[in-house]
PDB file of C-alpha atoms in Angstrom:
ATOM      1  CA  MET A   1       0.000   0.000   0.000  1.00  0.00           C
ATOM      2  CA  LYS A   2       1.373   3.433  -0.940  1.00  0.00           C
ATOM      3  CA  SER A   3       1.084   6.081   1.743  1.00  0.00           C
ATOM      4  CA  SER A   4       1.142   9.831   1.299  1.00  0.00           C
ATOM      5  CA  GLY A   5       4.094   9.837   3.712  1.00  0.00           C
ATOM      6  CA  PHE A   6       6.151   7.520   1.528  1.00  0.00           C
ATOM      7  CA  ASN A   7       9.215   9.114  -0.047  1.00  0.00           C
ATOM      8  CA  SER A   8      10.691   6.941  -2.776  1.00  0.00           C
ATOM      9  CA  VAL A   9      14.063   8.697  -2.501  1.00  0.00           C
ATOM     10  CA  PHE A  10      14.662   6.937   0.823  1.00  0.00           C
ATOM     11  CA  MET A  11      13.538   3.552  -0.451  1.00  0.00           C
ATOM     12  CA  GLN A  12      15.920   3.956  -3.391  1.00  0.00           C
ATOM     13  CA  LYS A  13      18.666   4.688  -0.867  1.00  0.00           C
ATOM     14  CA  ALA A  14      17.749   1.554   1.134  1.00  0.00           C
ATOM     15  CA  LEU A  15      17.900  -0.463  -2.099  1.00  0.00           C
ATOM     16  CA  MET A  16      21.294   1.042  -2.953  1.00  0.00           C
ATOM     17  CA  LEU A  17      22.544   0.029   0.491  1.00  0.00           C
ATOM     18  CA  ALA A  18      21.211  -3.484  -0.099  1.00  0.00           C
ATOM     19  CA  ALA A  19      23.151  -3.595  -3.380  1.00  0.00           C
ATOM     20  CA  GLU A  20      26.262  -2.398  -1.544  1.00  0.00           C
ATOM     21  CA  ALA A  21      25.799  -5.223   0.980  1.00  0.00           C
ATOM     22  CA  TYR A  22      25.475  -7.668  -1.924  1.00  0.00           C
ATOM     23  CA  ASN A  23      28.761  -6.460  -3.386  1.00  0.00           C
ATOM     24  CA  ASN A  24      30.387  -7.032   0.017  1.00  0.00           C
ATOM     25  CA  ASP A  25      29.085 -10.619   0.302  1.00  0.00           C
ATOM     26  CA  GLU A  26      26.588  -9.569   2.960  1.00  0.00           C
ATOM     27  CA  ILE A  27      22.901 -10.555   2.921  1.00  0.00           C
ATOM     28  CA  PRO A  28      21.530  -7.705   0.773  1.00  0.00           C
ATOM     29  CA  VAL A  29      19.379  -5.666   3.117  1.00  0.00           C
ATOM     30  CA  GLY A  30      19.549  -1.899   3.554  1.00  0.00           C
ATOM     31  CA  ALA A  31      17.847   0.413   6.056  1.00  0.00           C
ATOM     32  CA  VAL A  32      17.469   4.186   6.235  1.00  0.00           C
ATOM     33  CA  ILE A  33      16.122   6.114   9.222  1.00  0.00           C
ATOM     34  CA  VAL A  34      14.551   9.456   8.359  1.00  0.00           C
ATOM     35  CA  ASN A  35      13.406  12.437  10.392  1.00  0.00           C
ATOM     36  CA  ARG A  36       9.681  12.324   9.677  1.00  0.00           C
ATOM     37  CA  LYS A  37       9.120  16.074   9.704  1.00  0.00           C
ATOM     38  CA  GLU A  38      12.280  17.312   8.011  1.00  0.00           C
ATOM     39  CA  GLN A  39      12.547  14.364   5.603  1.00  0.00           C
ATOM     40  CA  THR A  40      16.290  14.095   6.171  1.00  0.00           C
ATOM     41  CA  ILE A  41      18.396  10.991   6.718  1.00  0.00           C
ATOM     42  CA  VAL A  42      19.279  10.401  10.377  1.00  0.00           C
ATOM     43  CA  ALA A  43      21.146   7.105   9.930  1.00  0.00           C
ATOM     44  CA  LYS A  44      21.651   4.394   7.344  1.00  0.00           C
ATOM     45  CA  ALA A  45      23.163   0.945   7.236  1.00  0.00           C
ATOM     46  CA  HIS A  46      23.323  -2.341   5.459  1.00  0.00           C
ATOM     47  CA  ASN A  47      23.761  -5.773   6.919  1.00  0.00           C
ATOM     48  CA  ILE A  48      27.355  -6.117   8.289  1.00  0.00           C
ATOM     49  CA  MET A  49      27.215  -9.592   9.801  1.00  0.00           C
ATOM     50  CA  GLN A  50      30.162 -10.920   7.778  1.00  0.00           C
ATOM     51  CA  LYS A  51      32.308  -7.837   8.206  1.00  0.00           C
ATOM     52  CA  HIS A  52      32.013  -7.857  11.988  1.00  0.00           C
ATOM     53  CA  ASN A  53      31.522 -11.604  12.511  1.00  0.00           C
ATOM     54  CA  ASN A  54      28.334 -10.906  14.415  1.00  0.00           C
ATOM     55  CA  SER A  55      25.009 -12.505  13.561  1.00  0.00           C
ATOM     56  CA  LEU A  56      22.990  -9.699  15.165  1.00  0.00           C
ATOM     57  CA  LEU A  57      24.195  -6.912  12.891  1.00  0.00           C
ATOM     58  CA  HIS A  58      21.164  -6.759  10.606  1.00  0.00           C
ATOM     59  CA  ALA A  59      20.687  -3.507   8.685  1.00  0.00           C
ATOM     60  CA  GLU A  60      17.829  -2.299  10.909  1.00  0.00           C
ATOM     61  CA  ILE A  61      19.723  -2.940  14.174  1.00  0.00           C
ATOM     62  CA  VAL A  62      22.823  -1.124  12.945  1.00  0.00           C
ATOM     63  CA  ALA A  63      20.760   1.807  11.644  1.00  0.00           C
ATOM     64  CA  ILE A  64      18.819   2.123  14.934  1.00  0.00           C
ATOM     65  CA  ASN A  65      22.053   1.963  16.955  1.00  0.00           C
ATOM     66  CA  ARG A  66      23.540   4.722  14.792  1.00  0.00           C
ATOM     67  CA  ALA A  67      20.377   6.848  15.017  1.00  0.00           C
ATOM     68  CA  CYS A  68      20.216   6.546  18.830  1.00  0.00           C
ATOM     69  CA  GLN A  69      23.872   7.481  19.045  1.00  0.00           C
ATOM     70  CA  GLY A  70      23.575  10.346  16.549  1.00  0.00           C
ATOM     71  CA  LEU A  71      20.488  11.843  18.194  1.00  0.00           C
ATOM     72  CA  ASN A  72      21.555  10.821  21.722  1.00  0.00           C
ATOM     73  CA  SER A  73      18.051   9.496  22.171  1.00  0.00           C
ATOM     74  CA  LYS A  74      16.695   6.168  23.386  1.00  0.00           C
ATOM     75  CA  TYR A  75      13.540   6.616  21.329  1.00  0.00           C
ATOM     76  CA  LEU A  76      13.067   7.593  17.692  1.00  0.00           C
ATOM     77  CA  GLU A  77       9.415   8.697  17.831  1.00  0.00           C
ATOM     78  CA  ASN A  78       9.918  11.344  15.169  1.00  0.00           C
ATOM     79  CA  CYS A  79      11.548   8.958  12.757  1.00  0.00           C
ATOM     80  CA  ASP A  80      10.497   6.614   9.949  1.00  0.00           C
ATOM     81  CA  ILE A  81      12.469   3.583   8.830  1.00  0.00           C
ATOM     82  CA  TYR A  82      12.780   2.421   5.218  1.00  0.00           C
ATOM     83  CA  VAL A  83      13.943  -1.181   4.783  1.00  0.00           C
ATOM     84  CA  SER A  84      14.524  -3.126   1.570  1.00  0.00           C
ATOM     85  CA  LEU A  85      13.128  -6.339   3.105  1.00  0.00           C
ATOM     86  CA  GLU A  86      10.406  -7.240   5.609  1.00  0.00           C
ATOM     87  CA  PRO A  87      12.040  -7.128   9.065  1.00  0.00           C
ATOM     88  CA  CYS A  88      12.665 -10.355  10.973  1.00  0.00           C
ATOM     89  CA  VAL A  89      11.345 -10.745  14.508  1.00  0.00           C
ATOM     90  CA  MET A  90      14.498  -9.349  16.155  1.00  0.00           C
ATOM     91  CA  CYS A  91      14.365  -6.242  13.984  1.00  0.00           C
ATOM     92  CA  ALA A  92      10.580  -5.839  14.246  1.00  0.00           C
ATOM     93  CA  ALA A  93      10.955  -5.854  18.043  1.00  0.00           C
ATOM     94  CA  ALA A  94      13.849  -3.388  17.801  1.00  0.00           C
ATOM     95  CA  ILE A  95      11.731  -1.029  15.639  1.00  0.00           C
ATOM     96  CA  SER A  96       8.965  -1.277  18.255  1.00  0.00           C
ATOM     97  CA  TYR A  97      11.305  -0.747  21.239  1.00  0.00           C
ATOM     98  CA  ALA A  98      12.826   2.318  19.541  1.00  0.00           C
ATOM     99  CA  LYS A  99       9.273   3.665  19.039  1.00  0.00           C
ATOM    100  CA  ILE A 100       9.840   4.379  15.355  1.00  0.00           C
ATOM    101  CA  SER A 101       6.805   6.104  13.873  1.00  0.00           C
ATOM    102  CA  ARG A 102       6.416   4.440  10.463  1.00  0.00           C
ATOM    103  CA  LEU A 103       7.911   1.394   8.780  1.00  0.00           C
ATOM    104  CA  PHE A 104       8.160   1.271   4.980  1.00  0.00           C
ATOM    105  CA  TYR A 105       9.513  -1.890   3.466  1.00  0.00           C
ATOM    106  CA  ALA A 106      10.040  -3.192  -0.044  1.00  0.00           C
ATOM    107  CA  ALA A 107       9.976  -6.981  -0.490  1.00  0.00           C
ATOM    108  CA  ALA A 108       8.136  -9.442   1.723  1.00  0.00           C
ATOM    109  CA  ASP A 109      10.153 -12.172   3.457  1.00  0.00           C
ATOM    110  CA  ARG A 110       7.962 -15.256   3.710  1.00  0.00           C
ATOM    111  CA  LYS A 111      10.594 -17.255   5.600  1.00  0.00           C
ATOM    112  CA  GLN A 112      11.939 -14.903   8.248  1.00  0.00           C
ATOM    113  CA  GLY A 113       9.677 -11.861   8.018  1.00  0.00           C
ATOM    114  CA  ALA A 114       7.792 -11.110  11.230  1.00  0.00           C
ATOM    115  CA  VAL A 115       5.550  -8.207  10.197  1.00  0.00           C
ATOM    116  CA  GLU A 116       3.084  -9.720   7.718  1.00  0.00           C
ATOM    117  CA  HIS A 117       4.443 -13.250   8.085  1.00  0.00           C
ATOM    118  CA  GLY A 118       5.516 -15.656  10.828  1.00  0.00           C
ATOM    119  CA  VAL A 119       5.262 -14.143  14.289  1.00  0.00           C
ATOM    120  CA  ARG A 120       3.507 -10.927  13.077  1.00  0.00           C
ATOM    121  CA  PHE A 121       4.986  -9.215  16.108  1.00  0.00           C
ATOM    122  CA  PHE A 122       3.132  -5.897  15.809  1.00  0.00           C
ATOM    123  CA  THR A 123      -0.206  -7.677  16.255  1.00  0.00           C
ATOM    124  CA  LYS A 124       0.861  -9.302  19.535  1.00  0.00           C
ATOM    125  CA  LYS A 125      -0.168  -8.309  23.050  1.00  0.00           C
ATOM    126  CA  SER A 126       3.499  -8.158  24.102  1.00  0.00           C
ATOM    127  CA  CYS A 127       4.092  -5.406  21.505  1.00  0.00           C
ATOM    128  CA  PHE A 128       3.696  -2.068  23.261  1.00  0.00           C
ATOM    129  CA  HIS A 129       4.466   0.241  20.336  1.00  0.00           C
ATOM    130  CA  ARG A 130       3.149  -0.452  16.829  1.00  0.00           C
ATOM    131  CA  PRO A 131       4.542   1.614  13.961  1.00  0.00           C
ATOM    132  CA  GLU A 132       2.371   2.363  10.960  1.00  0.00           C
ATOM    133  CA  VAL A 133       3.369  -0.214   8.355  1.00  0.00           C
ATOM    134  CA  TYR A 134       3.500   0.212   4.556  1.00  0.00           C
ATOM    135  CA  ASP A 135       4.706  -2.772   2.594  1.00  0.00           C
ATOM    136  CA  ASN A 136       5.381  -3.910  -0.964  1.00  0.00           C
ATOM    137  CA  LEU A 137       7.072  -0.649  -1.979  1.00  0.00           C
ATOM    138  CA  ASP A 138       9.493  -1.006  -4.934  1.00  0.00           C
ATOM    139  CA  ALA A 139       9.688  -4.686  -4.022  1.00  0.00           C
ATOM    140  CA  GLU A 140      11.055  -6.094  -7.273  1.00  0.00           C
ATOM    141  CA  LYS A 141      14.637  -4.831  -7.071  1.00  0.00           C
ATOM    142  CA  SER A 142      14.978  -6.045  -3.490  1.00  0.00           C
ATOM    143  CA  GLN A 143      13.556  -9.464  -4.351  1.00  0.00           C
ATOM    144  CA  GLN A 144      15.981  -9.794  -7.260  1.00  0.00           C
ATOM    145  CA  LEU A 145      18.959  -9.000  -5.020  1.00  0.00           C
ATOM    146  CA  ILE A 146      17.903 -11.488  -2.359  1.00  0.00           C
ATOM    147  CA  LYS A 147      17.180 -14.242  -4.886  1.00  0.00           C
ATOM    148  CA  SER A 148      20.450 -13.673  -6.686  1.00  0.00           C
ATOM    149  CA  PHE A 149      22.392 -13.677  -3.392  1.00  0.00           C
ATOM    150  CA  PHE A 150      20.964 -16.968  -2.160  1.00  0.00           C
ATOM    151  CA  ARG A 151      21.290 -18.557  -5.642  1.00  0.00           C
ATOM    152  CA  GLN A 152      24.994 -17.664  -5.473  1.00  0.00           C
ATOM    153  CA  ILE A 153      25.287 -19.088  -1.940  1.00  0.00           C
ATOM    154  CA  ARG A 154      23.733 -22.384  -3.036  1.00  0.00           C
ATOM    155  CA  LYS A 155      25.919 -22.493  -6.166  1.00  0.00           C
ATOM    156  CA  ASN A 156      29.045 -22.037  -4.067  1.00  0.00           C
ATOM    157  CA  GLY A 157      27.829 -24.575  -1.530  1.00  0.00           C
ATOM    158  CA  LEU A 158      28.164 -22.076   1.327  1.00  0.00           C
TER     159      LEU A 158
ATOM    160  CA  MET B   1      13.627 -27.673  35.413  1.00  0.00           C
ATOM    161  CA  LYS B   2      17.194 -28.232  36.691  1.00  0.00           C
ATOM    162  CA  SER B   3      19.615 -29.675  34.158  1.00  0.00           C
ATOM    163  CA  SER B   4      22.859 -31.475  34.873  1.00  0.00           C
ATOM    164  CA  GLY B   5      24.541 -28.804  32.737  1.00  0.00           C
ATOM    165  CA  PHE B   6      23.330 -26.000  34.993  1.00  0.00           C
ATOM    166  CA  ASN B   7      26.081 -24.232  36.955  1.00  0.00           C
ATOM    167  CA  SER B   8      24.665 -22.023  39.689  1.00  0.00           C
ATOM    168  CA  VAL B   9      27.874 -19.965  39.841  1.00  0.00           C
ATOM    169  CA  PHE B  10      26.978 -18.379  36.499  1.00  0.00           C
ATOM    170  CA  MET B  11      23.373 -17.731  37.465  1.00  0.00           C
ATOM    171  CA  GLN B  12      24.609 -16.032  40.637  1.00  0.00           C
ATOM    172  CA  LYS B  13      26.847 -13.890  38.435  1.00  0.00           C
ATOM    173  CA  ALA B  14      23.883 -13.001  36.177  1.00  0.00           C
ATOM    174  CA  LEU B  15      21.903 -12.037  39.304  1.00  0.00           C
ATOM    175  CA  MET B  16      24.801  -9.912  40.571  1.00  0.00           C
ATOM    176  CA  LEU B  17      24.870  -8.132  37.201  1.00  0.00           C
ATOM    177  CA  ALA B  18      21.121  -7.566  37.457  1.00  0.00           C
ATOM    178  CA  ALA B  19      21.675  -6.018  40.908  1.00  0.00           C
ATOM    179  CA  GLU B  20      24.426  -3.819  39.460  1.00  0.00           C
ATOM    180  CA  ALA B  21      21.996  -2.679  36.739  1.00  0.00           C
ATOM    181  CA  TYR B  22      19.442  -1.884  39.457  1.00  0.00           C
ATOM    182  CA  ASN B  23      21.978   0.269  41.291  1.00  0.00           C
ATOM    183  CA  ASN B  24      22.617   2.150  38.039  1.00  0.00           C
ATOM    184  CA  ASP B  25      18.901   2.823  37.428  1.00  0.00           C
ATOM    185  CA  GLU B  26      18.820   0.321  34.590  1.00  0.00           C
ATOM    186  CA  ILE B  27      16.152  -2.384  34.231  1.00  0.00           C
ATOM    187  CA  PRO B  28      17.724  -5.105  36.393  1.00  0.00           C
ATOM    188  CA  VAL B  29      18.648  -7.871  33.966  1.00  0.00           C
ATOM    189  CA  GLY B  30      22.031  -9.591  33.774  1.00  0.00           C
ATOM    190  CA  ALA B  31      23.428 -12.071  31.236  1.00  0.00           C
ATOM    191  CA  VAL B  32      26.516 -14.274  31.241  1.00  0.00           C
ATOM    192  CA  ILE B  33      27.811 -16.241  28.240  1.00  0.00           C
ATOM    193  CA  VAL B  34      29.818 -19.316  29.139  1.00  0.00           C
ATOM    194  CA  ASN B  35      32.041 -21.682  27.165  1.00  0.00           C
ATOM    195  CA  ARG B  36      30.034 -24.878  27.507  1.00  0.00           C
ATOM    196  CA  LYS B  37      32.996 -27.243  27.632  1.00  0.00           C
ATOM    197  CA  GLU B  38      35.455 -25.235  29.706  1.00  0.00           C
ATOM    198  CA  GLN B  39      32.818 -23.654  31.956  1.00  0.00           C
ATOM    199  CA  THR B  40      34.499 -20.267  31.729  1.00  0.00           C
ATOM    200  CA  ILE B  41      32.900 -16.852  31.220  1.00  0.00           C
ATOM    201  CA  VAL B  42      33.186 -15.595  27.638  1.00  0.00           C
ATOM    202  CA  ALA B  43      31.205 -12.359  28.085  1.00  0.00           C
ATOM    203  CA  LYS B  44      28.863 -10.716  30.557  1.00  0.00           C
ATOM    204  CA  ALA B  45      26.629  -7.682  30.602  1.00  0.00           C
ATOM    205  CA  HIS B  46      23.697  -5.999  32.199  1.00  0.00           C
ATOM    206  CA  ASN B  47      21.089  -3.823  30.612  1.00  0.00           C
ATOM    207  CA  ILE B  48      22.707  -0.468  29.577  1.00  0.00           C
ATOM    208  CA  MET B  49      19.774   1.236  27.875  1.00  0.00           C
ATOM    209  CA  GLN B  50      19.910   4.328  30.078  1.00  0.00           C
ATOM    210  CA  LYS B  51      23.672   4.667  30.040  1.00  0.00           C
ATOM    211  CA  HIS B  52      23.881   4.647  26.246  1.00  0.00           C
ATOM    212  CA  ASN B  53      20.446   6.127  25.491  1.00  0.00           C
ATOM    213  CA  ASN B  54      19.657   3.119  23.302  1.00  0.00           C
ATOM    214  CA  SER B  55      16.540   1.008  23.755  1.00  0.00           C
ATOM    215  CA  LEU B  56      18.124  -2.049  22.111  1.00  0.00           C
ATOM    216  CA  LEU B  57      20.903  -2.526  24.652  1.00  0.00           C
ATOM    217  CA  HIS B  58      19.314  -5.354  26.637  1.00  0.00           C
ATOM    218  CA  ALA B  59      21.703  -7.517  28.676  1.00  0.00           C
ATOM    219  CA  GLU B  60      21.563 -10.468  26.260  1.00  0.00           C
ATOM    220  CA  ILE B  61      22.238  -8.315  23.164  1.00  0.00           C
ATOM    221  CA  VAL B  62      25.216  -6.612  24.798  1.00  0.00           C
ATOM    222  CA  ALA B  63      26.614  -9.943  26.050  1.00  0.00           C
ATOM    223  CA  ILE B  64      26.240 -11.590  22.603  1.00  0.00           C
ATOM    224  CA  ASN B  65      27.898  -8.608  20.900  1.00  0.00           C
ATOM    225  CA  ARG B  66      30.799  -8.830  23.354  1.00  0.00           C
ATOM    226  CA  ALA B  67      31.106 -12.606  22.935  1.00  0.00           C
ATOM    227  CA  CYS B  68      31.133 -12.382  19.117  1.00  0.00           C
ATOM    228  CA  GLN B  69      33.766  -9.683  19.317  1.00  0.00           C
ATOM    229  CA  GLY B  70      35.860 -11.509  21.919  1.00  0.00           C
ATOM    230  CA  LEU B  71      35.792 -14.836  20.070  1.00  0.00           C
ATOM    231  CA  ASN B  72      35.769 -13.200  16.602  1.00  0.00           C
ATOM    232  CA  SER B  73      32.941 -15.540  15.749  1.00  0.00           C
ATOM    233  CA  LYS B  74      29.528 -14.992  14.219  1.00  0.00           C
ATOM    234  CA  TYR B  75      28.144 -18.041  15.981  1.00  0.00           C
ATOM    235  CA  LEU B  76      28.385 -19.141  19.597  1.00  0.00           C
ATOM    236  CA  GLU B  77      27.547 -22.840  19.166  1.00  0.00           C
ATOM    237  CA  ASN B  78      29.825 -23.890  22.020  1.00  0.00           C
ATOM    238  CA  CYS B  79      28.335 -21.415  24.448  1.00  0.00           C
ATOM    239  CA  ASP B  80      25.529 -21.314  27.008  1.00  0.00           C
ATOM    240  CA  ILE B  81      23.769 -18.151  28.140  1.00  0.00           C
ATOM    241  CA  TYR B  82      22.569 -17.500  31.690  1.00  0.00           C
ATOM    242  CA  VAL B  83      19.999 -14.712  32.038  1.00  0.00           C
ATOM    243  CA  SER B  84      18.294 -13.407  35.156  1.00  0.00           C
ATOM    244  CA  LEU B  85      14.975 -12.921  33.331  1.00  0.00           C
ATOM    245  CA  GLU B  86      13.107 -14.683  30.540  1.00  0.00           C
ATOM    246  CA  PRO B  87      14.341 -13.137  27.267  1.00  0.00           C
ATOM    247  CA  CYS B  88      12.036 -10.871  25.238  1.00  0.00           C
ATOM    248  CA  VAL B  89      11.393 -11.620  21.582  1.00  0.00           C
ATOM    249  CA  MET B  90      14.304  -9.506  20.334  1.00  0.00           C
ATOM    250  CA  CYS B  91      16.723 -11.299  22.670  1.00  0.00           C
ATOM    251  CA  ALA B  92      15.236 -14.759  22.046  1.00  0.00           C
ATOM    252  CA  ALA B  93      15.760 -14.215  18.314  1.00  0.00           C
ATOM    253  CA  ALA B  94      19.305 -12.956  18.969  1.00  0.00           C
ATOM    254  CA  ILE B  95      20.077 -16.097  21.036  1.00  0.00           C
ATOM    255  CA  SER B  96      18.754 -18.211  18.165  1.00  0.00           C
ATOM    256  CA  TYR B  97      20.655 -16.296  15.456  1.00  0.00           C
ATOM    257  CA  ALA B  98      23.906 -16.611  17.451  1.00  0.00           C
ATOM    258  CA  LYS B  99      23.259 -20.380  17.666  1.00  0.00           C
ATOM    259  CA  ILE B 100      23.783 -20.452  21.434  1.00  0.00           C
ATOM    260  CA  SER B 101      23.622 -24.013  22.709  1.00  0.00           C
ATOM    261  CA  ARG B 102      21.685 -23.711  25.978  1.00  0.00           C
ATOM    262  CA  LEU B 103      19.612 -20.987  27.619  1.00  0.00           C
ATOM    263  CA  PHE B 104      19.262 -20.931  31.412  1.00  0.00           C
ATOM    264  CA  TYR B 105      17.057 -18.250  32.868  1.00  0.00           C
ATOM    265  CA  ALA B 106      15.860 -17.327  36.319  1.00  0.00           C
ATOM    266  CA  ALA B 107      12.511 -15.526  36.564  1.00  0.00           C
ATOM    267  CA  ALA B 108       9.697 -15.768  34.045  1.00  0.00           C
ATOM    268  CA  ASP B 109       8.504 -12.557  32.373  1.00  0.00           C
ATOM    269  CA  ARG B 110       4.807 -12.898  31.722  1.00  0.00           C
ATOM    270  CA  LYS B 111       4.545  -9.514  29.995  1.00  0.00           C
ATOM    271  CA  GLN B 112       7.492  -9.382  27.625  1.00  0.00           C
ATOM    272  CA  GLY B 113       8.979 -12.887  27.804  1.00  0.00           C
ATOM    273  CA  ALA B 114       8.999 -14.699  24.463  1.00  0.00           C
ATOM    274  CA  VAL B 115      10.294 -18.147  25.441  1.00  0.00           C
ATOM    275  CA  GLU B 116       7.532 -19.644  27.585  1.00  0.00           C
ATOM    276  CA  HIS B 117       5.198 -16.681  27.165  1.00  0.00           C
ATOM    277  CA  GLY B 118       3.942 -14.399  24.403  1.00  0.00           C
ATOM    278  CA  VAL B 119       5.427 -15.186  21.017  1.00  0.00           C
ATOM    279  CA  ARG B 120       7.229 -18.392  22.220  1.00  0.00           C
ATOM    280  CA  PHE B 121       9.727 -17.796  19.453  1.00  0.00           C
ATOM    281  CA  PHE B 122      11.642 -21.075  19.757  1.00  0.00           C
ATOM    282  CA  THR B 123       8.506 -23.043  18.884  1.00  0.00           C
ATOM    283  CA  LYS B 124       7.950 -21.127  15.650  1.00  0.00           C
ATOM    284  CA  LYS B 125       8.635 -22.323  12.091  1.00  0.00           C
ATOM    285  CA  SER B 126      10.674 -19.171  11.435  1.00  0.00           C
ATOM    286  CA  CYS B 127      13.099 -20.163  14.234  1.00  0.00           C
ATOM    287  CA  PHE B 128      15.961 -22.095  12.627  1.00  0.00           C
ATOM    288  CA  HIS B 129      18.045 -22.753  15.746  1.00  0.00           C
ATOM    289  CA  ARG B 130      16.449 -23.742  19.054  1.00  0.00           C
ATOM    290  CA  PRO B 131      18.644 -23.717  22.157  1.00  0.00           C
ATOM    291  CA  GLU B 132      17.924 -26.149  24.967  1.00  0.00           C
ATOM    292  CA  VAL B 133      15.943 -24.145  27.512  1.00  0.00           C
ATOM    293  CA  TYR B 134      16.010 -24.451  31.323  1.00  0.00           C
ATOM    294  CA  ASP B 135      13.839 -22.020  33.224  1.00  0.00           C
ATOM    295  CA  ASN B 136      12.835 -21.056  36.761  1.00  0.00           C
ATOM    296  CA  LEU B 137      16.409 -21.288  38.114  1.00  0.00           C
ATOM    297  CA  ASP B 138      17.014 -19.170  41.250  1.00  0.00           C
ATOM    298  CA  ALA B 139      14.015 -17.131  40.168  1.00  0.00           C
ATOM    299  CA  GLU B 140      13.146 -15.420  43.461  1.00  0.00           C
ATOM    300  CA  LYS B 141      16.034 -12.954  43.672  1.00  0.00           C
ATOM    301  CA  SER B 142      15.503 -11.849  40.082  1.00  0.00           C
ATOM    302  CA  GLN B 143      11.760 -11.412  40.599  1.00  0.00           C
ATOM    303  CA  GLN B 144      12.391  -9.311  43.701  1.00  0.00           C
ATOM    304  CA  LEU B 145      14.770  -7.014  41.815  1.00  0.00           C
ATOM    305  CA  ILE B 146      12.360  -6.532  38.916  1.00  0.00           C
ATOM    306  CA  LYS B 147       9.363  -5.914  41.218  1.00  0.00           C
ATOM    307  CA  SER B 148      11.300  -3.470  43.344  1.00  0.00           C
ATOM    308  CA  PHE B 149      12.583  -1.618  40.254  1.00  0.00           C
ATOM    309  CA  PHE B 150       9.158  -1.119  38.710  1.00  0.00           C
ATOM    310  CA  ARG B 151       7.607  -0.242  42.101  1.00  0.00           C
ATOM    311  CA  GLN B 152      10.229   2.515  42.334  1.00  0.00           C
ATOM    312  CA  ILE B 153       9.498   3.668  38.765  1.00  0.00           C
ATOM    313  CA  ARG B 154       5.778   3.913  39.511  1.00  0.00           C
ATOM    314  CA  LYS B 155       6.445   5.684  42.814  1.00  0.00           C
ATOM    315  CA  ASN B 156       8.589   8.278  41.055  1.00  0.00           C
ATOM    316  CA  GLY B 157       6.046   8.634  38.267  1.00  0.00           C
ATOM    317  CA  LEU B 158       8.668   7.830  35.614  1.00  0.00           C
TER     318      LEU B 158
END
């Protein structure tokens, strides 16, 4: 669903970050955190699990950590997050805990996604902050990156 | 349930860390990551959300980050984690992603716990690694800390 608040510039940036991750042999996911009112980038990241040998460093987690540090704020109520892929349960919870206002994501993730699939964390009683969610935004490019990445992984037997 | 692999020394340490968090006005949760074979501490942490103004810095997340960094390893297959409180969904997912072998926790968390309560992440199809779980270990001290902390919060109107 397209929202009037959606700004395709930031989704394009998230997709560029995903492509950058791909070129660095990282799972191709990119995330951009935006000041909702000023429409400026607060923080951005791609997955850096391989680079830092740390399985928690998903794009969303790294972007939220950078935004909290940059703004010196525990909560990001005035921020939106743009992600190239449906967040997993860890990242969905992180987006909730950080009180991010709106979540825009590109491709769905039927296996590990936890927004419209799997755990559907934002619908749960234990979720105390629910962002507005807009999905399926410029999904094709993100899907292609993910498919190509995992095809390569299988081909190389990794 | 007590397991033969349970070592109360590490749970005591997790409880001490929770008490340290309490004394620093942090939500009183402590976590200790242990080399399963050698029974030595690999990393430890308490909640540092207030200190770093970052709502993602739960004890388990900080401990896993430190362990990955210390061991230069993305996965912690040979490690156990001892936590003073039932992990939330973000931390349960993080424990799964890091492939931690066993999870020992003290008090249950009926509101935000995601192991035996709420989302019950380890039972879900989207969970690809399930640690062995042992709960209700030295629960009383942890429960007292948590109750006292939130009583104080309510009293101070925070």
